[in-house]
Coordinates of C-alpha atoms in Angstrom, one line a residue:
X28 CA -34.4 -7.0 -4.7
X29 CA -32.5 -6.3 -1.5
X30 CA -30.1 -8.5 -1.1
X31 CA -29.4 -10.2 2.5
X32 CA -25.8 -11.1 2.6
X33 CA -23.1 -9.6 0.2
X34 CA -19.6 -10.5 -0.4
X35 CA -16.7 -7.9 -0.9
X36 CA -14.3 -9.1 -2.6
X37 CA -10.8 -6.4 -2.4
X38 CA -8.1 -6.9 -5.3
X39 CA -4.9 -4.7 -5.3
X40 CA -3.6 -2.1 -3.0
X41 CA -4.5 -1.3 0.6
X42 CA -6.0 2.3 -0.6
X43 CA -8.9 -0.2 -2.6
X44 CA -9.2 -2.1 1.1
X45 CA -10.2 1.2 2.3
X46 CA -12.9 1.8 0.0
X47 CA -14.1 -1.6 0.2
X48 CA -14.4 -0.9 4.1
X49 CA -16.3 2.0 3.5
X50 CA -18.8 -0.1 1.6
X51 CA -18.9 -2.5 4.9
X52 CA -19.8 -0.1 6.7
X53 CA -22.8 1.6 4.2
X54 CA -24.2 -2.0 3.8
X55 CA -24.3 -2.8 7.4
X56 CA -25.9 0.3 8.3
X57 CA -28.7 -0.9 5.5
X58 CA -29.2 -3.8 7.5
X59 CA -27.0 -6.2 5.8
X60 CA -24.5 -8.8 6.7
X61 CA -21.2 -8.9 4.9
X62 CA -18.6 -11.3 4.1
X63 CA -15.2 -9.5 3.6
X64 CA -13.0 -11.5 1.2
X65 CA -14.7 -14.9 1.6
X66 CA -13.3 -18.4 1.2
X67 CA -16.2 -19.7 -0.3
X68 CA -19.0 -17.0 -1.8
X69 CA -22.1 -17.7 0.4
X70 CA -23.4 -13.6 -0.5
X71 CA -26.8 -13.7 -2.3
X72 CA -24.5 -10.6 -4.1
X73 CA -21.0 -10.4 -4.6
X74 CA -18.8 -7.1 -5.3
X75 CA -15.5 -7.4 -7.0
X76 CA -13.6 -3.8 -5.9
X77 CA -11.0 -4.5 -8.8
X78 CA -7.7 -3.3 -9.4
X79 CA -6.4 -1.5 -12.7
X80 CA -2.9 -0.8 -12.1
X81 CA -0.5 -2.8 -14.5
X82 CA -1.1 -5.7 -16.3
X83 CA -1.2 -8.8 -13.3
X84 CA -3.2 -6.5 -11.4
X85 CA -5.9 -6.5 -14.7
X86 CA -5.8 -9.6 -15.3
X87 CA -6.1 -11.0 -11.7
X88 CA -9.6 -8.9 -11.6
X89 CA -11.0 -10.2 -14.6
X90 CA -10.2 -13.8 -13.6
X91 CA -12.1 -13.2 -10.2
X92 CA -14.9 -11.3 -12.3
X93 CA -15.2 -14.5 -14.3
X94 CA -15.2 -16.7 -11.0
X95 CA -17.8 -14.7 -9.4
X96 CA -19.6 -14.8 -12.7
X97 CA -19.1 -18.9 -12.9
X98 CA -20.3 -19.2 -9.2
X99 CA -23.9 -17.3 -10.0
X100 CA -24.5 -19.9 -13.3
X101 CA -23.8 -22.5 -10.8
X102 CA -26.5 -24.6 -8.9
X103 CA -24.6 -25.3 -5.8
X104 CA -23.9 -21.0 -4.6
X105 CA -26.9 -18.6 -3.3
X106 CA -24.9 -16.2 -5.5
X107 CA -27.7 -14.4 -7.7
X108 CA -26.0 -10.9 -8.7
X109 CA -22.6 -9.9 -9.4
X110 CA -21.2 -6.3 -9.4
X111 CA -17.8 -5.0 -10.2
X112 CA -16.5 -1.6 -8.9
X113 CA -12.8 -0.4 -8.5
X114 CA -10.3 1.5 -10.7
X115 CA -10.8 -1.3 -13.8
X116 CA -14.5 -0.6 -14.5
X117 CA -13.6 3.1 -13.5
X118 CA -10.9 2.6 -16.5
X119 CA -13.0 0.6 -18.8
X120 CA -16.2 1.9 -18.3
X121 CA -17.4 1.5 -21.6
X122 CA -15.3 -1.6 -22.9
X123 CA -16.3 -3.9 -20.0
X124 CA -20.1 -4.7 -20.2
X125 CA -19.9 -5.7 -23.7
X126 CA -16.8 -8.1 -23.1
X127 CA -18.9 -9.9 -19.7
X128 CA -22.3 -9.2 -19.9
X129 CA -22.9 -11.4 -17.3
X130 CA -22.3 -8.8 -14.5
X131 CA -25.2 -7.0 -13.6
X132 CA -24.2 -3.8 -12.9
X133 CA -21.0 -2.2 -13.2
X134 CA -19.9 1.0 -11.1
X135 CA -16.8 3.1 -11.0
X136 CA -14.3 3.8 -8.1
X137 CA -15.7 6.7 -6.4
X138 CA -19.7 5.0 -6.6
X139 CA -20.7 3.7 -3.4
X140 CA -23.3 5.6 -2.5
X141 CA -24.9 4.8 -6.5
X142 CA -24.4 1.4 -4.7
X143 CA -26.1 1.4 -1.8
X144 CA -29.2 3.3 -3.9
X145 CA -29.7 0.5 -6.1
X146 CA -29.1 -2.5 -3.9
X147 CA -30.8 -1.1 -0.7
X148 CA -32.9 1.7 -1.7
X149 CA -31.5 4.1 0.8
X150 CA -29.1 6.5 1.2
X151 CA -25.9 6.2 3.1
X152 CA -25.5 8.4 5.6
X153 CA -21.9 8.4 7.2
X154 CA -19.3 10.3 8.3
X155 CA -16.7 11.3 5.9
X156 CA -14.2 8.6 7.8
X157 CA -16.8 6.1 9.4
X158 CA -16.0 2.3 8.1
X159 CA -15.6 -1.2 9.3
X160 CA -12.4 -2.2 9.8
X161 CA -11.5 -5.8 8.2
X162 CA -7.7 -5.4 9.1
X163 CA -6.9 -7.1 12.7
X164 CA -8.2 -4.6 15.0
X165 CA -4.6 -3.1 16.4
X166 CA -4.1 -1.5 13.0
X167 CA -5.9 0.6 10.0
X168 CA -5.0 1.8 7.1
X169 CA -5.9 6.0 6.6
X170 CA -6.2 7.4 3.2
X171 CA -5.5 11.2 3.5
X172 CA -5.7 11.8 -0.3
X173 CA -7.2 10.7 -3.9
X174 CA -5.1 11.5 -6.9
X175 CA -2.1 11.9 -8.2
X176 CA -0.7 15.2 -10.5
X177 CA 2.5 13.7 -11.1
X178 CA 1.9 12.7 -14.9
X179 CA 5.0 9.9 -14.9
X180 CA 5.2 8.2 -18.3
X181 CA 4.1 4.7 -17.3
X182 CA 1.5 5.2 -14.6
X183 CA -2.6 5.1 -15.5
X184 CA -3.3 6.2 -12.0
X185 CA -4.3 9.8 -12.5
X186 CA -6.5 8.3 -15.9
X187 CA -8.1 6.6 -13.3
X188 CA -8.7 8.3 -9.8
X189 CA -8.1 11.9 -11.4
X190 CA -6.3 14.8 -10.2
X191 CA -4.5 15.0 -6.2
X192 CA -7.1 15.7 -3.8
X193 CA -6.7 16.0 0.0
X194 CA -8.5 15.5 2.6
X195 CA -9.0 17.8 4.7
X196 CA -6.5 17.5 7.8
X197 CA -9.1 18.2 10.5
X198 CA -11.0 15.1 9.0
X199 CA -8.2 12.8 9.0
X200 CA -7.2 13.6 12.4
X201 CA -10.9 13.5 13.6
X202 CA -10.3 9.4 12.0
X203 CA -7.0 8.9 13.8
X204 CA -8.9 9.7 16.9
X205 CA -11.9 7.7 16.4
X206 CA -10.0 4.6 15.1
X207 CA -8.0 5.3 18.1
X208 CA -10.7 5.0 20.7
X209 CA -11.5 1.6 18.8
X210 CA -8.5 0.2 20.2
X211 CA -6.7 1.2 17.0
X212 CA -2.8 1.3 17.9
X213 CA -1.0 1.7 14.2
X214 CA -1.9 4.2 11.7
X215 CA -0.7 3.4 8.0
X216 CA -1.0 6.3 6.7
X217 CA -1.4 6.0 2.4
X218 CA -2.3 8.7 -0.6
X219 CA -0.4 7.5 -4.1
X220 CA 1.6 10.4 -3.3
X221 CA 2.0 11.6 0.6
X222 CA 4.3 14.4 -0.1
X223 CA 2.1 16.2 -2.2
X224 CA -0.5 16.3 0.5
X225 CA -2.1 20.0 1.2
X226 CA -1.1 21.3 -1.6
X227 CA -4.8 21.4 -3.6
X228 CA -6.1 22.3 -0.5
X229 CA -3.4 25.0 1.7
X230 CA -1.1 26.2 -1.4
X231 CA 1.9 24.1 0.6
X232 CA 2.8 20.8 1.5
X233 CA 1.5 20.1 4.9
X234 CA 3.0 16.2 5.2
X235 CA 4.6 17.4 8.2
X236 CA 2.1 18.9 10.1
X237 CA -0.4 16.3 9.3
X238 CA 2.0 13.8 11.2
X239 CA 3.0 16.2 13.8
X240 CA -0.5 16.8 15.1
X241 CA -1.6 12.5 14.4
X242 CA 1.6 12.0 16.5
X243 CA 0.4 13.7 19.5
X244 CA -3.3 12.5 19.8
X245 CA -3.5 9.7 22.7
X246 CA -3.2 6.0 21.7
X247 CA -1.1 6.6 18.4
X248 CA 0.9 4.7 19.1
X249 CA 2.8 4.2 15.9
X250 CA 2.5 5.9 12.2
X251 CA 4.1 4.3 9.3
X252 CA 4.2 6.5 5.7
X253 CA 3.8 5.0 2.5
X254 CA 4.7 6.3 -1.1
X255 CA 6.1 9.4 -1.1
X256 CA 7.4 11.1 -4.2
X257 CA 10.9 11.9 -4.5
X258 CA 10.7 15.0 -6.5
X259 CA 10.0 18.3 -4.6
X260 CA 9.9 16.1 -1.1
X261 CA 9.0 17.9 1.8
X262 CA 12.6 18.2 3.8
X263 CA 10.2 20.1 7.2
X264 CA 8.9 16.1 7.6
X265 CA 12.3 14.8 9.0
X266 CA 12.2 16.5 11.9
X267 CA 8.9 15.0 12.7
X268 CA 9.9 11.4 12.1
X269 CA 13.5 11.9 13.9
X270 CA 11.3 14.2 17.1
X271 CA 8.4 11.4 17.7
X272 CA 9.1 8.0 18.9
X273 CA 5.5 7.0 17.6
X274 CA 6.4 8.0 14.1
X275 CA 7.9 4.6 12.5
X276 CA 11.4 4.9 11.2
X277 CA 10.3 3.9 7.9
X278 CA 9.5 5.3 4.7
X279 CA 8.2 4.2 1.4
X280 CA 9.1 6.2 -1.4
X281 CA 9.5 4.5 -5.1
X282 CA 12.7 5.7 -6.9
X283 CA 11.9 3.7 -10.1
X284 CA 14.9 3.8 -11.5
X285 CA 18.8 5.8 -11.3
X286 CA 20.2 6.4 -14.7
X287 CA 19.4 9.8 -16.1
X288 CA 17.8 9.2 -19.3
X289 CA 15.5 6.4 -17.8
X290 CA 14.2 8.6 -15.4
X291 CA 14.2 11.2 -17.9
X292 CA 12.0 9.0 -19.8
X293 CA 9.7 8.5 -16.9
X294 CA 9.1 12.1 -16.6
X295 CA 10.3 12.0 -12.8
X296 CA 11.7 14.9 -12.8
X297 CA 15.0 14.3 -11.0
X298 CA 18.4 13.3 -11.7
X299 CA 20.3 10.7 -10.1
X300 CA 22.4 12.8 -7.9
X301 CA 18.9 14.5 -6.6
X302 CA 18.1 11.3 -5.3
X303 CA 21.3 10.3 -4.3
X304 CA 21.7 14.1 -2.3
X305 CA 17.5 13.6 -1.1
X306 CA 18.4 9.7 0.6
X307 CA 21.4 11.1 1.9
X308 CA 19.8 13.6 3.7
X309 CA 16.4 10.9 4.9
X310 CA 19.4 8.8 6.6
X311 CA 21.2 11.5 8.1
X312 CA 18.3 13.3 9.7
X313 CA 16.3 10.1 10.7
X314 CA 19.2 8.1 12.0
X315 CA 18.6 4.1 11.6
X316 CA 15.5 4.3 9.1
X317 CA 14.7 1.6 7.1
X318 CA 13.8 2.9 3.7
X319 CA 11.4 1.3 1.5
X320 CA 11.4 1.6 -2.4
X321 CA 10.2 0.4 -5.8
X322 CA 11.8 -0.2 -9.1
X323 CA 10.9 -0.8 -12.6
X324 CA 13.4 -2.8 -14.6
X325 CA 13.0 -2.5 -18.6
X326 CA 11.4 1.0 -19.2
X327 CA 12.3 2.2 -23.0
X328 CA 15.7 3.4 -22.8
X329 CA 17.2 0.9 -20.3
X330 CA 20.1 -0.7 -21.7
X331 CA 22.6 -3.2 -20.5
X332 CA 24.7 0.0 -19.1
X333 CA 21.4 1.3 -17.3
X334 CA 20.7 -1.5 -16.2
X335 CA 23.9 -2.1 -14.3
X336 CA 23.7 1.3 -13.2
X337 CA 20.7 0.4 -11.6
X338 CA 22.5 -2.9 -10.2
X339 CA 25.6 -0.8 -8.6
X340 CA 22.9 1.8 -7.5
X341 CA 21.4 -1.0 -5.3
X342 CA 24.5 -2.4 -4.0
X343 CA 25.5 1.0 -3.1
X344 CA 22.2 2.3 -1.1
X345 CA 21.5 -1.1 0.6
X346 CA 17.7 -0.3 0.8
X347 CA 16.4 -2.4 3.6
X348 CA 13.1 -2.7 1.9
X349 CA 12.6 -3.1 -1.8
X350 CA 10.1 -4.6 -4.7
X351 CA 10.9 -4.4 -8.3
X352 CA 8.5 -5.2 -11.3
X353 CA 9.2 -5.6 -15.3
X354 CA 8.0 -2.4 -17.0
X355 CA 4.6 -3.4 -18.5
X356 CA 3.1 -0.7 -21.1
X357 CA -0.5 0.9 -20.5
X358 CA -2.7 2.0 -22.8
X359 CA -3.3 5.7 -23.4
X360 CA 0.0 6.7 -20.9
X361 CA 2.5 9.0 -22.0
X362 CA 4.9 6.0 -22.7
X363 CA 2.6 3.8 -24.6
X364 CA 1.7 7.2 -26.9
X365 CA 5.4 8.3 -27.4
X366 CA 8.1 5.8 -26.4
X367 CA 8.7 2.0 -27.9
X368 CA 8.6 -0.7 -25.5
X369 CA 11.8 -2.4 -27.1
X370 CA 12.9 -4.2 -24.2
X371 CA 12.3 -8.1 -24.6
X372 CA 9.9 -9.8 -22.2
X373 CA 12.6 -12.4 -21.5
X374 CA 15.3 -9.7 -21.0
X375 CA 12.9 -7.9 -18.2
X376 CA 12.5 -10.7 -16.7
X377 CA 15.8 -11.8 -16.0
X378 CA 17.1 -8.5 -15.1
X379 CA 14.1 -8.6 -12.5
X380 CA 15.6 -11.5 -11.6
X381 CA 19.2 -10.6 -11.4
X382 CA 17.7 -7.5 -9.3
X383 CA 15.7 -9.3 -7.0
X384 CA 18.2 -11.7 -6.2
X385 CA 20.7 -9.3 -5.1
X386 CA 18.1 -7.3 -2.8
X387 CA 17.4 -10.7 -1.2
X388 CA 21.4 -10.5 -0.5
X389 CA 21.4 -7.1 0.6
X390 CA 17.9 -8.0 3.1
X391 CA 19.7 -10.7 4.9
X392 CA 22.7 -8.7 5.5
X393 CA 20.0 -5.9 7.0
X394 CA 18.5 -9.1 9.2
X395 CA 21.9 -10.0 10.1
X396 CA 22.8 -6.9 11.7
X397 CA 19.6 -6.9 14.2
X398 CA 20.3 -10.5 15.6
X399 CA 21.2 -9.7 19.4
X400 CA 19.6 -6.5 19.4
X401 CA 16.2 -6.0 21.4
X402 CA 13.3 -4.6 19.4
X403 CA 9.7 -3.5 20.0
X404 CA 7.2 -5.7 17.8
X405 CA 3.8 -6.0 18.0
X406 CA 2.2 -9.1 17.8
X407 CA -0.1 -10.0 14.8
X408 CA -1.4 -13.5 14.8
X409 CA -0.7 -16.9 16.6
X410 CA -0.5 -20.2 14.9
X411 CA 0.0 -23.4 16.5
X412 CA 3.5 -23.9 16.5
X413 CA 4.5 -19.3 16.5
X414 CA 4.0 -16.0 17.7
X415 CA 4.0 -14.1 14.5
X416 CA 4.7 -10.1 15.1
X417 CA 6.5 -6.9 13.3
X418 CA 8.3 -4.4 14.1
X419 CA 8.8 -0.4 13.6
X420 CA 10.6 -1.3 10.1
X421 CA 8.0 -3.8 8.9
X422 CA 4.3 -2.8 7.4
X423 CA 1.6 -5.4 7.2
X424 CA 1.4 -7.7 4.6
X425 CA 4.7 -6.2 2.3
X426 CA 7.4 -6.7 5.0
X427 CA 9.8 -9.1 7.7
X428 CA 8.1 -11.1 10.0
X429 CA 9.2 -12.0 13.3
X430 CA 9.0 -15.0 14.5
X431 CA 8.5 -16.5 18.4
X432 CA 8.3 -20.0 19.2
X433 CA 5.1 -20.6 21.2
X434 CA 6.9 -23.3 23.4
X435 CA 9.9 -20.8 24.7
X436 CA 7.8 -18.1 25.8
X437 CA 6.6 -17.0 28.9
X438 CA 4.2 -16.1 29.8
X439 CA 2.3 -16.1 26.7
X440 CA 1.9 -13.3 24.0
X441 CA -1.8 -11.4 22.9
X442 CA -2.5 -10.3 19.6
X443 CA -2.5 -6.3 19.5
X444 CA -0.2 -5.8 22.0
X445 CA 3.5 -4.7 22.0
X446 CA 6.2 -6.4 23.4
X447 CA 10.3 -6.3 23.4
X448 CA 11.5 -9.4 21.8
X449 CA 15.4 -10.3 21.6
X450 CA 16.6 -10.7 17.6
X451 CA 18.0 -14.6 17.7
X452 CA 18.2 -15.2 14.2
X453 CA 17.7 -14.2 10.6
X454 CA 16.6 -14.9 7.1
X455 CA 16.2 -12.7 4.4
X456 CA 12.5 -12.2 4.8
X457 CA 11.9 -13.2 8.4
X458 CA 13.6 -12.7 11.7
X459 CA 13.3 -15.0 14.4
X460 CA 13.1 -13.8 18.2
X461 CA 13.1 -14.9 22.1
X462 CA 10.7 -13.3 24.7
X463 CA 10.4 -13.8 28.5
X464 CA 9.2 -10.9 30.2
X465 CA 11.6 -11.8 33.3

């Protein structure tokens, strides 16, 4: 039976919360309403878009599975049919409806349209791009690729989505415009691995020309790049990122680890002076970027000595932006098959600690340096007592906040729009500013 409401429900990473707007947009062309990530499930149907990434990410899925599940046994919901999507039922297509048969139907990452067949009887009929944003309307996240062919030794991704496929790039910049004449102002641009972009498609990397032609379409108005891949990176997108002003100077890019044999261990394919000589070169080239990364404390092979090589490694590159997480093994990855996981759970932990606490040093010092300096933010949301914006260095969700007290500023602020905010004060995850347009 056709259902009349449905509840998405997005777990993980901001490439899911595209697919899950995709959906949106598929079941509102059916004719039916949909509750993005609702407080309370009110959806005579409710889709958990899951996440299969490491271990939390698992678990946290299951445990919302279960709650959905709970919620249709109960009375007191309209809540007649769960379905689970996403990269965990894409992973454990066959081991899930045994283990909660409850669900009643289970589909992989890649099924909406199987989706939209059998709970609307109809076909979808979009264009590659179309969605519904659920992100507040001055931004969007763009997915430029599916993927990933790097093979590293922890990493289930490509057992999931498969091997790197682009987009095509007259597609993506066909979205950028159309989000753009939305009212769409920042592009996030995501792939698990931007650098590799084009090559499936052109024979060559074309990163840079992607964001040299998004840069100049009207009403970009800023374009951020998350996770790139140190190995083989694409030197020709510097210049892009140093020659626009609308290009964010930011980058993610995960580094995982420093010491040679960790990384050698990882299958990363590059040395620590590689990726000393490659961030060299970012900061030289794009003067003042703020430069994002991830690291994995713990791996097989990580000592006490690799460890603090990791330690000095930080103190020395002073990344502005960083997360770290405890190596976790996955099943059926090149690690889990051929390397012990001999690190102690209670070692991990407190060198993620140990780590974590010293990037919080290394963030205020970053904060510090901005107060009395005057930078572009745009404003996010409003509470009662703030303004609450970002700027160029910040992504949604994952970054600094700044700060504006409602009661100081004049005239007031709009959500959406930019605005250039004087730095008063610092924390290590928030900045605190002053605006008056006089």
């Amino acid at each position: 039976m056709k259902p009349r409401t449905v509840d998405i429900i997005s777990m993980g990473c901001s490439k899911n919360l595209v697919d899950s707007e995709r959906l949106i947009k598929m079941f509102e062309q059916a004719g039916i309403t949909v509750n993005h990530n609702p407080e309370c499930l009110t959806g005579d149907a409710v889709i958990v878009n899951t996440c299969g990434f490491i271990g939390d990410a698992k678990q946290e899925s299951i445990e919302m599975i279960l709650q959905c599940c709970n919620a249709k046994a109960a009375t007191a919901t309209n809540v007649q049919r769960v379905y689970v999507m996403g990269c965990l039922s894409q992973r454990y297509a066959e081991e899930l409806p045994d283990s909660i048969p409850e669900v009643d139907g289970w589909y992989g990452k890649f099924d909406w349209g199987e989706i939209i067949r059998d709970l609307c009887g109809s076909e979808a009929k979009l264009h590659p791009w179309e969605r519904k944003l659920t992100t507040p309307p001055h931004y969007a996240y763009v997915k430029i690729a599916e993927g990933c062919n790097r093979h590293c030794a922890f990493c289930a991704i490509p057992l999931i989505t498969g091997t790197y496929k682009s987009r095509p790039k007259e597609e993506i910049l066909e979205e950028v415009r159309d989000l753009a004449s939305q009212g769409v102002k920042e592009f996030n641009v995501i792939a698990q691995d931007l650098t590799y972009y084009g090559l499936d498609l052109y024979g060559k990397q074309e990163i840079a020309k992607l964001v040299d032609e998004m840069a100049q379409i009207p009403g970009v108005k800023w374009i951020r790049l998350h996770y790139a891949y140190p190995t083989q990176f694409p030197y020709d997108l510097l210049p892009v990122m140093a020659r626009h002003d609308n290009v964010c100077k930011y980058l993610d890019i995960a580094l995982q680890h420093i010491n040679d044999k960790v990384l050698a261990n990882m299958r990363r394919h590059i040395t620590a002076d590689e990726t000393r000589q490659l961030l060299k070169r970012i900061r030289q080239e794009v003067p003042g970027i703020h430069i994002r990364t991830t690291l994995m404390v713990g791996f097989p092979g990580e000592g006490t000595a690799e460890f603090q090589e990791l330690l000095d490694f930080v103190k020395e590159q002073k990344f502005e932006r960083m997360g770290a997480f405890a190596y976790c093994e996955e099943e059926d990855t090149y690690a889990a098959r051929k390397l012990r996981d001999e690190v102690p759970e209670k070692v991990k932990e407190h060198r993620l600690d140990k780590l974590m606490a010293l990037q919080e040093e290394i963030a205020l010092a970053s904060n510090e340096a901005k107060v009395g300096t005057f930078q572009e933010i745009v404003i996010d949301s409003v509470t009662p007592e703030y303004y609450i914006g970002r700027t160029q260095y910040d992504s949604p969700e994952v970054d600094p906040e700044v700060l504006i007290k409602k009661e100081k500023v004049s005239p007031t602020m709009e959500v959406g729009q930019f605005y250039k905010v004087e730095i008063t004060g610092a924390m290590p995850f928030e900045l605190i500013a002053k605006y008056n347009k006089e």
